[in-house]
Amino acid sequence: TPLLFQSSWDAEEEEEQDEEDGESDTQINGGSSTTGGSIVWGAVGWVYTQPWVSGVVLGVGVFLPCALSAYMFLYCPPLDIDLSYSAFEVHSHFSAERFDALTIAIKTQLGSWDRRRRDGDEASNWTSHGGDSERSHTRMRRFAPNYSYLQSQALWRMELVFVAQGGDDNNIFTPERLRTIHHIEHLLMQHPQFHQFCWKPLEVLRDLPLGPSYCSPPSSLLSYLFPSERGGRIYYDGMGPDLADIHGALSLAITHPQFYWYVDESLAPDRLSSSLLRSEIQFGAPLPSYYSLQDRPEEQRQRFRNFVVQYADILAQQSTSQVKVLYGGTELFDNEVRQTFHRDMLLALISGGCITLLVYVLTSFSVFLTFFGLTSIGLSCQVALFLYHVVFGVRYLGILNGVAAFVIIGIGVDDVFVFISTFRQASHLVHPVQRMMYTVKTAGRATFLTSFTTAAAYAANTFSQIPAVHDFGLFMALIVSCCWLWVSILMPAALCIWTQCVDPQENTCLKWCDSIFPPFFAREQILTLFIPPLCLILSHLGSCDTDVDAAILSLSVETSLSPPGRGTAGVVSANLQWALRHWVAEPAVEKRKVILGIYILVLLLSAGCCCLLRPATHAPLLFRPDTNLQTLLGLRNNLSAQGISCHMCSGLFMEKPHLLHSPTHTTPSMPGFHAQQHTQRPLLTVYVSKLDVGASITLYRFSLNTSVPSPWKSLSAGHGEVPSFQAYSGPHSNFSTHMTVCVSRVYHPHPRWMITSQSCDPRHGWRSEFSFYVASAEQQHSRRLYFAQHKLSPHPSRVCAEPPGCVISSGPDGPTKGSFYIPLPTDSTSTKRSKTSGFNPCSGGGCGQPAVRPLVDTGAMVFVVFGILGVNRTQRTDNHVIGDMGSVILDPNFDIFQEIGHLCQICKAISANKQLVKPGGAQCLPSGNKLSSILPLLNPDCHSLPEPNLLPGQLSHGVVGTHGGRVSWLSMAFESTTYKGKSSFQTHSDFLQWETFLQEQLSTLPESSALRRGFQTCEHWKQIFMEIIGVESALCSLLLSLAICVAAVSVFTAHPLLLLPILLTILGVICLVVAIMYWLGWELGAVEAISLSILVGSSVDYCLHLVEGYLLAGETIPSLSAKRQRRSLDAVNHVGVAIVSSAVTTVISTVPLFFCVIVPFAKFGQIVAINTAVSILFTLTVTAAMLATMGPANFNRPPGAVLKASLAVLGTTAFGAALCWAGGQLGPVTWHTAVTM
C-alpha cells in the first residue's frame, strides 16, 4: 500500500482496533483446513479429478437434456408460440370476466361469433388462433344461390391504407397521389396468381360486358375516380386508365353512407379532404379444385396464406414521397409480426457469435473450454424448457420469453468465467483434489448467490395477474436456475479433462500458430496494448449488461502463477488489476468522504425526479414508430369502422353503369373543384443549358430557343436536372401564376439568368427576358418543379425536379425560391386521354345530397348487459387467454317482459348522456329480430327509442339471447365518446364515468328487479386494465424482489455493516435509473414497469461480489493489518477484474436488443443497459467508499454468524406472515382497535 494512504489511516486503525476486539478473527487458509474434513467435498473433489469419471459426468450432462427434450417434443402436447397481444390481458380481472361472459353468451347463441375481425388494424390480436367468417358468409349468400361456385364467397381480405405525406398539403385527393394509388392497386391485380384467388362476385353477372370470370377490383373510392368505359357505358370499377373529375366523382360517392368508410373522420361534405384513403382487396373461396368452403378448409387457408404473403415485399417498396402505403389483413399482418419476431431473434446469433469470440479470448484461447462453457448454457435452456412445459404445464411460449435468448447468454458466460478464474486462482493448491474442492465450493457459492438473487427477481413476476408476465417470470427464473446448476456440474468436469488431457495439446497448437503467424497470434502484445485503456473506459463510464451474474474472482491469477507458455491470462489480469487499483480503487478510498457526499446529493436529486415520473399518456408502442406495423396500429384509432368489412361499398356495387353522355367532357377540375371553361392558350417550351464557371458555381441559361451557344452545354435528364419544360404564355385555368425570367450582363464576364415571381430589378442590372404562367398548386396532368437562386455571387437560378437538387439557397420560400406546377407535355395529355378522362358524373347536377355520416365504430363500443351474472371458469387449468373461455352463468330471475319498461328507460337515459355516447350511437335492440319489433309495443316507455345511425346493411351490436324458448339475456350497445388512442391511465376515468352513471341508473330500480345485477363492459376496458395492472404488479414485484434480496444478502453477509452498503447501493442505483428515465422523457408504462421489476436482481450482483471480495481479503491478510481501507483495496483487486470482464461479455448480449423492431425488446435492453452502467459505477466508487468508511475491519463471517443471520431472517419472515394473517382475520375495525389499545 502506498505511504500516502498508510499515513492517513494509522490514526483510524488504532481507534478501530479497540472497537473490533470482540469480532471474530478466525482465519481460513485457502479452504484446505475446512474442506479436508468434509467427506462430501472430498468425494466431489475426487470425482472431478478423475478424467474417466469427469467424462461420464459430461456424457450424462449432455445426454439428459437431449433425452428430456426428445420426450417433450415427441410425447407431450406441442408447445405453442403465442405472439398475441391478448396474452397480456388479465383474464381473471372483472373487466375481462364481464366481456368474456358476453362473448361466450353470444357465441353460444349464434354458434360462432367474432365481431372483431382479426386484421392488421387491430392491436388486440397479433396472430390468429382460429378464424370466423360467419358474417361474411351471411352477406354473400344474398348474391350466391350456388354455394359451390368457385371463388364466389368473399372469405379473405387484404387491407390497404394510403396516407398523404410530404409537403404542407395533407389531402390524399390530389392527382399525383391518386395516380400513385391507382398504379399500386393495378400492380397488385397483375400478380400472376391473382386470378386463382380473387373474389368473383355473382352480382357482376348482371353486367354481361364484365363476364363470369371477372375478378372484383379493390373496394376503393378509386372505383369512382378511375371509371372504365365499355360499350358506351361507364363502369365505376376503378379499372380506367385516366383520372376522372375529382370533385364530381367524390360528390357522387358521398351520396352513399358507405363513402365514409374509406376516409378519416375529418372529411365533411363541404370539405372533401382526407389525410388517408382505405382500400380492400377481397379474395374468394372455394378455391379451384375445392367444391365448397368446407372442403379441406385448412388446406385452402394455407394455400391462400402462401399466396398473399408474397405481396409483403411488393407493398413495402411502393411508398413514395407523397404517399405512404400501409398494408394489413389477417395473413399479411400475422406474417409480418412473425417475420419481425424471427428477425429480432436472429440478432441473438450475432450476440452469441461475438460472445463466443470473447469467451475464446478470455479463456486464454481454449477451444475446449469455450465449447463446453457455451454448451452447458445451451443444455440448461433445454432443461428449463422441459420444466416449464412438462413439469409446470405451461403450453405457451410468449413474446417476452424471446428476451431470454439475449439474457441467458450473458448470465451463463459469467458463471463459466467464475469457475475458470477460480480454478486458475487455486493453482497454489498443489493437490488436485484440494484445488478442485476449492473451485467447486468457492465458485459454486459465488454463482449461487448471484443466480439466486437474479432468479428471485424474475420469480417475483410470477405473482403478476398478467399471463404473459407470469409466464415470463417463471421461464426466466427456471432458465437462470438451470444455467447455474448445469454450469456447476459440467464446468468442473470440463476443467478436469482440459487440465490433464487437452491443455498440453492446445499449448502445442498455439505455439505452432505463433511461430507461423506471429502478427495474428501475438496475443500478449495485443492485450497488453489495449486492456489498460479499455479498463479505464469501463471503470469510469460503466458498461451495459443484462441481469449479470458477475464473476466473484479475477479472471486469472498473476502472471507468475500462470503455467509456462500461457501468460496471456496473467497479462489480462495484471493490466486490469493495475488500472482498477490506481485509477478507481485508490481515488475512491482516499476521497471516500467526497464520494459519499456526492452520493447523498445524487440520491436526493434522483428521488425527487422519481416522484416526477408520470404514468404513460399514450397507448404503448409495440413496434418502432416508422414501421408498417406500428403506423397501421396507430392509425386504427382514426380509421372509420376498423372492425367492419365493406367489400361491397365500392362504386362497382353501389352504382349502375352510366351511359357516356358525350364524347367531350368538362375540363378536369383542380383541387378547388371548380370546373371552368377556358380558351386554349399556346404552350411555351423553356430550354435550359448550363456553364461551369467554378468549383462550386454553375450558371444556368433559360431560353425559348433550342440552340445552345458555346461554351454552354445542354442538360441531360437525371440527377434532378430539367433540360426543358412547358408553360403557358398567358393565364390558363388555374395556371395563373406569373413567372419572369430576368437576365443580367453586368458585374460578371458571363450573362446570368434568374427566375422570379416578381418583376426584374434594374438597379442590379436585371432586365426581363421573357415570362410564362404556371400553377401554384397541384393540377390534373401537371408536374411539380422547384427553383432557387444561389446566395453566392453571381447569384444564378436553377430549376430542378426534386428538392435535393435545388438546395443552393437556405431559408423560406420567396420570389426567387419555391416551386410551381407546369402542364405535362402535349403528347401525354391529349393523344393518350381516354373517354373517361376528366369525366364529371355530376356535371348536370344530378348527384343528389351528401349522405349523413353513419356510425362506423370509431369510438369504444360499450355494452350494457342484463340477465348474465358472470362466467364459470372452474374447469380451466391455467390463466391463459388462449383455450377454453369457460361457460356463461345466466340470471334465472331475468324476465324481459316484466322489465321491458325499465330497460327502455335505461336505454333512453344512457343515450341522452352526450358526455358518454355519440349522437346516434345508441343501439338498444338488435337488428332483424322479431322481438325488436314486438317489445316496443308492450310498454309506452319503449315508444320513440333512439335509432342508431348505421351503415346500410350494417347490423346493430345489440343482441337478445334466448335459452329454453325464453329470452334469457339482453345486451344494449352504445358507441362511446372514448377515444381509443389515449393512454390507459387517461381512459380509466372514462370507465369510472360509465360505471358511476350506470350504477346511478340501476339504483333507482326496485330492490326486486333483476336489472340491478346488470353491468357494463367493453373490450377496450380489458386493454386499459391490462396496462394499469401491469404497472401495479410490476412495482409490487419490485418490492417483493427487494425483500427477497435483503433476506438473501443478510444471510450471506451475516453482518449489518456489510448489509448496509449493499442496500444503499441498490437504493441509489434504482433511484438514479428511474431518474434517467425521467430525464430521457420516458413515461411509466407497462414495458418500463416490467423492466424495473428486475432491477434489484441485476443491481445487487456487483456490490455483492465486492463485499465477497472484502471478506476474502480478511481471510488472506494477517489480523493486525486487516483494516477496512486496506481490505477495500484488496476487494477491488479480488473482484474488480471479474465484474468489468463480466460487463464486457454481457454488453455484447444486450446491445442487439437496441436494434430490435419490437419495442418491448428494445426498451428492456435500454433499461437494463442503463442499470448496469449505473450499477458498476456505484459499485466501484460508492460501495468501495462505504466499505472503507463503515466496513467491519476484522470480521471474517464465521459459521455461527451465518446461522444467526438465517434464524433472524426466518424469524422476521414468520413475524411478517403472522402479522398479515392476523390482519386478514381480525378485519379492519377489530385490527384498528387492537392496535390502539
JSON list of N, CA and C in Angstrom, two decimals, residues 627-660:
[
{"chain": "A", "resi": 627, "resn": "THR", "atom": "N", "xyz": [-42.36, 1.81, -38.61]},
{"chain": "A", "resi": 627, "resn": "THR", "atom": "CA", "xyz": [-42.65, 0.55, -39.30]},
{"chain": "A", "resi": 627, "resn": "THR", "atom": "C", "xyz": [-44.09, 0.52, -39.78]},
{"chain": "A", "resi": 628, "resn": "ASN", "atom": "N", "xyz": [-44.34, -0.34, -40.76]},
{"chain": "A", "resi": 628, "resn": "ASN", "atom": "CA", "xyz": [-45.70, -0.52, -41.26]},
{"chain": "A", "resi": 628, "resn": "ASN", "atom": "C", "xyz": [-46.62, -1.03, -40.15]},
{"chain": "A", "resi": 629, "resn": "LEU", "atom": "N", "xyz": [-46.12, -1.92, -39.32]},
{"chain": "A", "resi": 629, "resn": "LEU", "atom": "CA", "xyz": [-46.95, -2.50, -38.27]},
{"chain": "A", "resi": 629, "resn": "LEU", "atom": "C", "xyz": [-47.43, -1.43, -37.29]},
{"chain": "A", "resi": 630, "resn": "GLN", "atom": "N", "xyz": [-46.50, -0.62, -36.76]},
{"chain": "A", "resi": 630, "resn": "GLN", "atom": "CA", "xyz": [-46.88, 0.35, -35.75]},
{"chain": "A", "resi": 630, "resn": "GLN", "atom": "C", "xyz": [-47.68, 1.50, -36.35]},
{"chain": "A", "resi": 631, "resn": "THR", "atom": "N", "xyz": [-47.33, 1.93, -37.56]},
{"chain": "A", "resi": 631, "resn": "THR", "atom": "CA", "xyz": [-48.10, 3.01, -38.20]},
{"chain": "A", "resi": 631, "resn": "THR", "atom": "C", "xyz": [-49.54, 2.56, -38.41]},
{"chain": "A", "resi": 632, "resn": "LEU", "atom": "N", "xyz": [-49.72, 1.31, -38.83]},
{"chain": "A", "resi": 632, "resn": "LEU", "atom": "CA", "xyz": [-51.07, 0.80, -39.04]},
{"chain": "A", "resi": 632, "resn": "LEU", "atom": "C", "xyz": [-51.82, 0.70, -37.71]},
{"chain": "A", "resi": 633, "resn": "LEU", "atom": "N", "xyz": [-51.12, 0.25, -36.66]},
{"chain": "A", "resi": 633, "resn": "LEU", "atom": "CA", "xyz": [-51.76, 0.16, -35.36]},
{"chain": "A", "resi": 633, "resn": "LEU", "atom": "C", "xyz": [-52.08, 1.54, -34.80]},
{"chain": "A", "resi": 634, "resn": "GLY", "atom": "N", "xyz": [-51.23, 2.52, -35.06]},
{"chain": "A", "resi": 634, "resn": "GLY", "atom": "CA", "xyz": [-51.51, 3.86, -34.60]},
{"chain": "A", "resi": 634, "resn": "GLY", "atom": "C", "xyz": [-52.67, 4.50, -35.32]},
{"chain": "A", "resi": 635, "resn": "LEU", "atom": "N", "xyz": [-52.81, 4.22, -36.61]},
{"chain": "A", "resi": 635, "resn": "LEU", "atom": "CA", "xyz": [-53.91, 4.80, -37.38]},
{"chain": "A", "resi": 635, "resn": "LEU", "atom": "C", "xyz": [-55.25, 4.14, -37.07]},
{"chain": "A", "resi": 636, "resn": "ARG", "atom": "N", "xyz": [-55.24, 2.99, -36.46]},
{"chain": "A", "resi": 636, "resn": "ARG", "atom": "CA", "xyz": [-56.51, 2.27, -36.25]},
{"chain": "A", "resi": 636, "resn": "ARG", "atom": "C", "xyz": [-57.47, 3.09, -35.41]},
{"chain": "A", "resi": 637, "resn": "ASN", "atom": "N", "xyz": [-56.96, 4.00, -34.57]},
{"chain": "A", "resi": 637, "resn": "ASN", "atom": "CA", "xyz": [-57.84, 4.81, -33.74]},
{"chain": "A", "resi": 637, "resn": "ASN", "atom": "C", "xyz": [-58.50, 5.93, -34.53]},
{"chain": "A", "resi": 638, "resn": "ASN", "atom": "N", "xyz": [-57.98, 6.23, -35.74]},
{"chain": "A", "resi": 638, "resn": "ASN", "atom": "CA", "xyz": [-58.57, 7.27, -36.58]},
{"chain": "A", "resi": 638, "resn": "ASN", "atom": "C", "xyz": [-59.35, 6.69, -37.75]},
{"chain": "A", "resi": 639, "resn": "LEU", "atom": "N", "xyz": [-59.26, 5.39, -37.95]},
{"chain": "A", "resi": 639, "resn": "LEU", "atom": "CA", "xyz": [-59.93, 4.78, -39.09]},
{"chain": "A", "resi": 639, "resn": "LEU", "atom": "C", "xyz": [-61.41, 4.62, -38.81]},
{"chain": "A", "resi": 640, "resn": "SER", "atom": "N", "xyz": [-62.19, 4.83, -39.83]},
{"chain": "A", "resi": 640, "resn": "SER", "atom": "CA", "xyz": [-63.61, 4.58, -39.72]},
{"chain": "A", "resi": 640, "resn": "SER", "atom": "C", "xyz": [-63.87, 3.09, -39.80]},
{"chain": "A", "resi": 641, "resn": "ALA", "atom": "N", "xyz": [-64.70, 2.60, -38.92]},
{"chain": "A", "resi": 641, "resn": "ALA", "atom": "CA", "xyz": [-65.15, 1.21, -38.99]},
{"chain": "A", "resi": 641, "resn": "ALA", "atom": "C", "xyz": [-64.00, 0.25, -39.06]},
{"chain": "A", "resi": 642, "resn": "GLN", "atom": "N", "xyz": [-63.07, 0.32, -38.09]},
{"chain": "A", "resi": 642, "resn": "GLN", "atom": "CA", "xyz": [-61.92, -0.55, -38.14]},
{"chain": "A", "resi": 642, "resn": "GLN", "atom": "C", "xyz": [-62.31, -2.02, -38.02]},
{"chain": "A", "resi": 643, "resn": "GLY", "atom": "N", "xyz": [-63.48, -2.32, -37.46]},
{"chain": "A", "resi": 643, "resn": "GLY", "atom": "CA", "xyz": [-63.90, -3.70, -37.34]},
{"chain": "A", "resi": 643, "resn": "GLY", "atom": "C", "xyz": [-64.97, -4.10, -38.32]},
{"chain": "A", "resi": 644, "resn": "ILE", "atom": "N", "xyz": [-65.25, -3.23, -39.31]},
{"chain": "A", "resi": 644, "resn": "ILE", "atom": "CA", "xyz": [-66.32, -3.51, -40.27]},
{"chain": "A", "resi": 644, "resn": "ILE", "atom": "C", "xyz": [-65.70, -3.72, -41.64]},
{"chain": "A", "resi": 645, "resn": "SER", "atom": "N", "xyz": [-66.03, -4.82, -42.26]},
{"chain": "A", "resi": 645, "resn": "SER", "atom": "CA", "xyz": [-65.60, -5.07, -43.63]},
{"chain": "A", "resi": 645, "resn": "SER", "atom": "C", "xyz": [-66.62, -4.46, -44.58]},
{"chain": "A", "resi": 646, "resn": "CYS", "atom": "N", "xyz": [-66.13, -3.79, -45.61]},
{"chain": "A", "resi": 646, "resn": "CYS", "atom": "CA", "xyz": [-67.02, -3.10, -46.54]},
{"chain": "A", "resi": 646, "resn": "CYS", "atom": "C", "xyz": [-66.67, -3.53, -47.96]},
{"chain": "A", "resi": 647, "resn": "HIS", "atom": "N", "xyz": [-66.75, -4.82, -48.24]},
{"chain": "A", "resi": 647, "resn": "HIS", "atom": "CA", "xyz": [-66.30, -5.32, -49.52]},
{"chain": "A", "resi": 647, "resn": "HIS", "atom": "C", "xyz": [-67.28, -5.04, -50.65]},
{"chain": "A", "resi": 648, "resn": "MET", "atom": "N", "xyz": [-68.49, -4.58, -50.34]},
{"chain": "A", "resi": 648, "resn": "MET", "atom": "CA", "xyz": [-69.46, -4.25, -51.38]},
{"chain": "A", "resi": 648, "resn": "MET", "atom": "C", "xyz": [-69.87, -2.78, -51.31]},
{"chain": "A", "resi": 649, "resn": "CYS", "atom": "N", "xyz": [-68.91, -1.92, -50.89]},
{"chain": "A", "resi": 649, "resn": "CYS", "atom": "CA", "xyz": [-69.19, -0.50, -50.75]},
{"chain": "A", "resi": 649, "resn": "CYS", "atom": "C", "xyz": [-68.65, 0.33, -51.90]},
{"chain": "A", "resi": 650, "resn": "SER", "atom": "N", "xyz": [-67.94, -0.27, -52.84]},
{"chain": "A", "resi": 650, "resn": "SER", "atom": "CA", "xyz": [-67.34, 0.49, -53.92]},
{"chain": "A", "resi": 650, "resn": "SER", "atom": "C", "xyz": [-68.38, 0.82, -54.97]},
{"chain": "A", "resi": 651, "resn": "GLY", "atom": "N", "xyz": [-67.95, 1.66, -55.92]},
{"chain": "A", "resi": 651, "resn": "GLY", "atom": "CA", "xyz": [-68.85, 2.06, -56.99]},
{"chain": "A", "resi": 651, "resn": "GLY", "atom": "C", "xyz": [-69.33, 0.92, -57.85]},
{"chain": "A", "resi": 652, "resn": "LEU", "atom": "N", "xyz": [-68.57, -0.17, -57.91]},
{"chain": "A", "resi": 652, "resn": "LEU", "atom": "CA", "xyz": [-68.98, -1.31, -58.73]},
{"chain": "A", "resi": 652, "resn": "LEU", "atom": "C", "xyz": [-70.32, -1.87, -58.27]},
{"chain": "A", "resi": 653, "resn": "PHE", "atom": "N", "xyz": [-70.56, -1.85, -56.95]},
{"chain": "A", "resi": 653, "resn": "PHE", "atom": "CA", "xyz": [-71.80, -2.40, -56.40]},
{"chain": "A", "resi": 653, "resn": "PHE", "atom": "C", "xyz": [-72.82, -1.31, -56.09]},
{"chain": "A", "resi": 654, "resn": "MET", "atom": "N", "xyz": [-72.37, -0.10, -55.82]},
{"chain": "A", "resi": 654, "resn": "MET", "atom": "CA", "xyz": [-73.28, 0.96, -55.43]},
{"chain": "A", "resi": 654, "resn": "MET", "atom": "C", "xyz": [-73.89, 1.71, -56.62]},
{"chain": "A", "resi": 655, "resn": "GLU", "atom": "N", "xyz": [-73.21, 1.68, -57.77]},
{"chain": "A", "resi": 655, "resn": "GLU", "atom": "CA", "xyz": [-73.67, 2.44, -58.93]},
{"chain": "A", "resi": 655, "resn": "GLU", "atom": "C", "xyz": [-73.97, 1.51, -60.09]},
{"chain": "A", "resi": 656, "resn": "LYS", "atom": "N", "xyz": [-75.02, 1.81, -60.81]},
{"chain": "A", "resi": 656, "resn": "LYS", "atom": "CA", "xyz": [-75.31, 1.10, -62.05]},
{"chain": "A", "resi": 656, "resn": "LYS", "atom": "C", "xyz": [-74.47, 1.70, -63.17]},
{"chain": "A", "resi": 657, "resn": "PRO", "atom": "N", "xyz": [-74.20, 0.93, -64.22]},
{"chain": "A", "resi": 657, "resn": "PRO", "atom": "CA", "xyz": [-73.45, 1.50, -65.34]},
{"chain": "A", "resi": 657, "resn": "PRO", "atom": "C", "xyz": [-74.18, 2.71, -65.93]},
{"chain": "A", "resi": 658, "resn": "HIS", "atom": "N", "xyz": [-73.42, 3.77, -66.20]},
{"chain": "A", "resi": 658, "resn": "HIS", "atom": "CA", "xyz": [-73.98, 5.01, -66.73]},
{"chain": "A", "resi": 658, "resn": "HIS", "atom": "C", "xyz": [-73.66, 5.10, -68.21]},
{"chain": "A", "resi": 659, "resn": "LEU", "atom": "N", "xyz": [-74.60, 5.67, -68.96]},
{"chain": "A", "resi": 659, "resn": "LEU", "atom": "CA", "xyz": [-74.32, 5.98, -70.36]},
{"chain": "A", "resi": 659, "resn": "LEU", "atom": "C", "xyz": [-73.34, 7.13, -70.45]},
{"chain": "A", "resi": 660, "resn": "LEU", "atom": "N", "xyz": [-72.41, 7.00, -71.36]},
{"chain": "A", "resi": 660, "resn": "LEU", "atom": "CA", "xyz": [-71.44, 8.07, -71.59]},
{"chain": "A", "resi": 660, "resn": "LEU", "atom": "C", "xyz": [-72.18, 9.22, -72.24]}
]
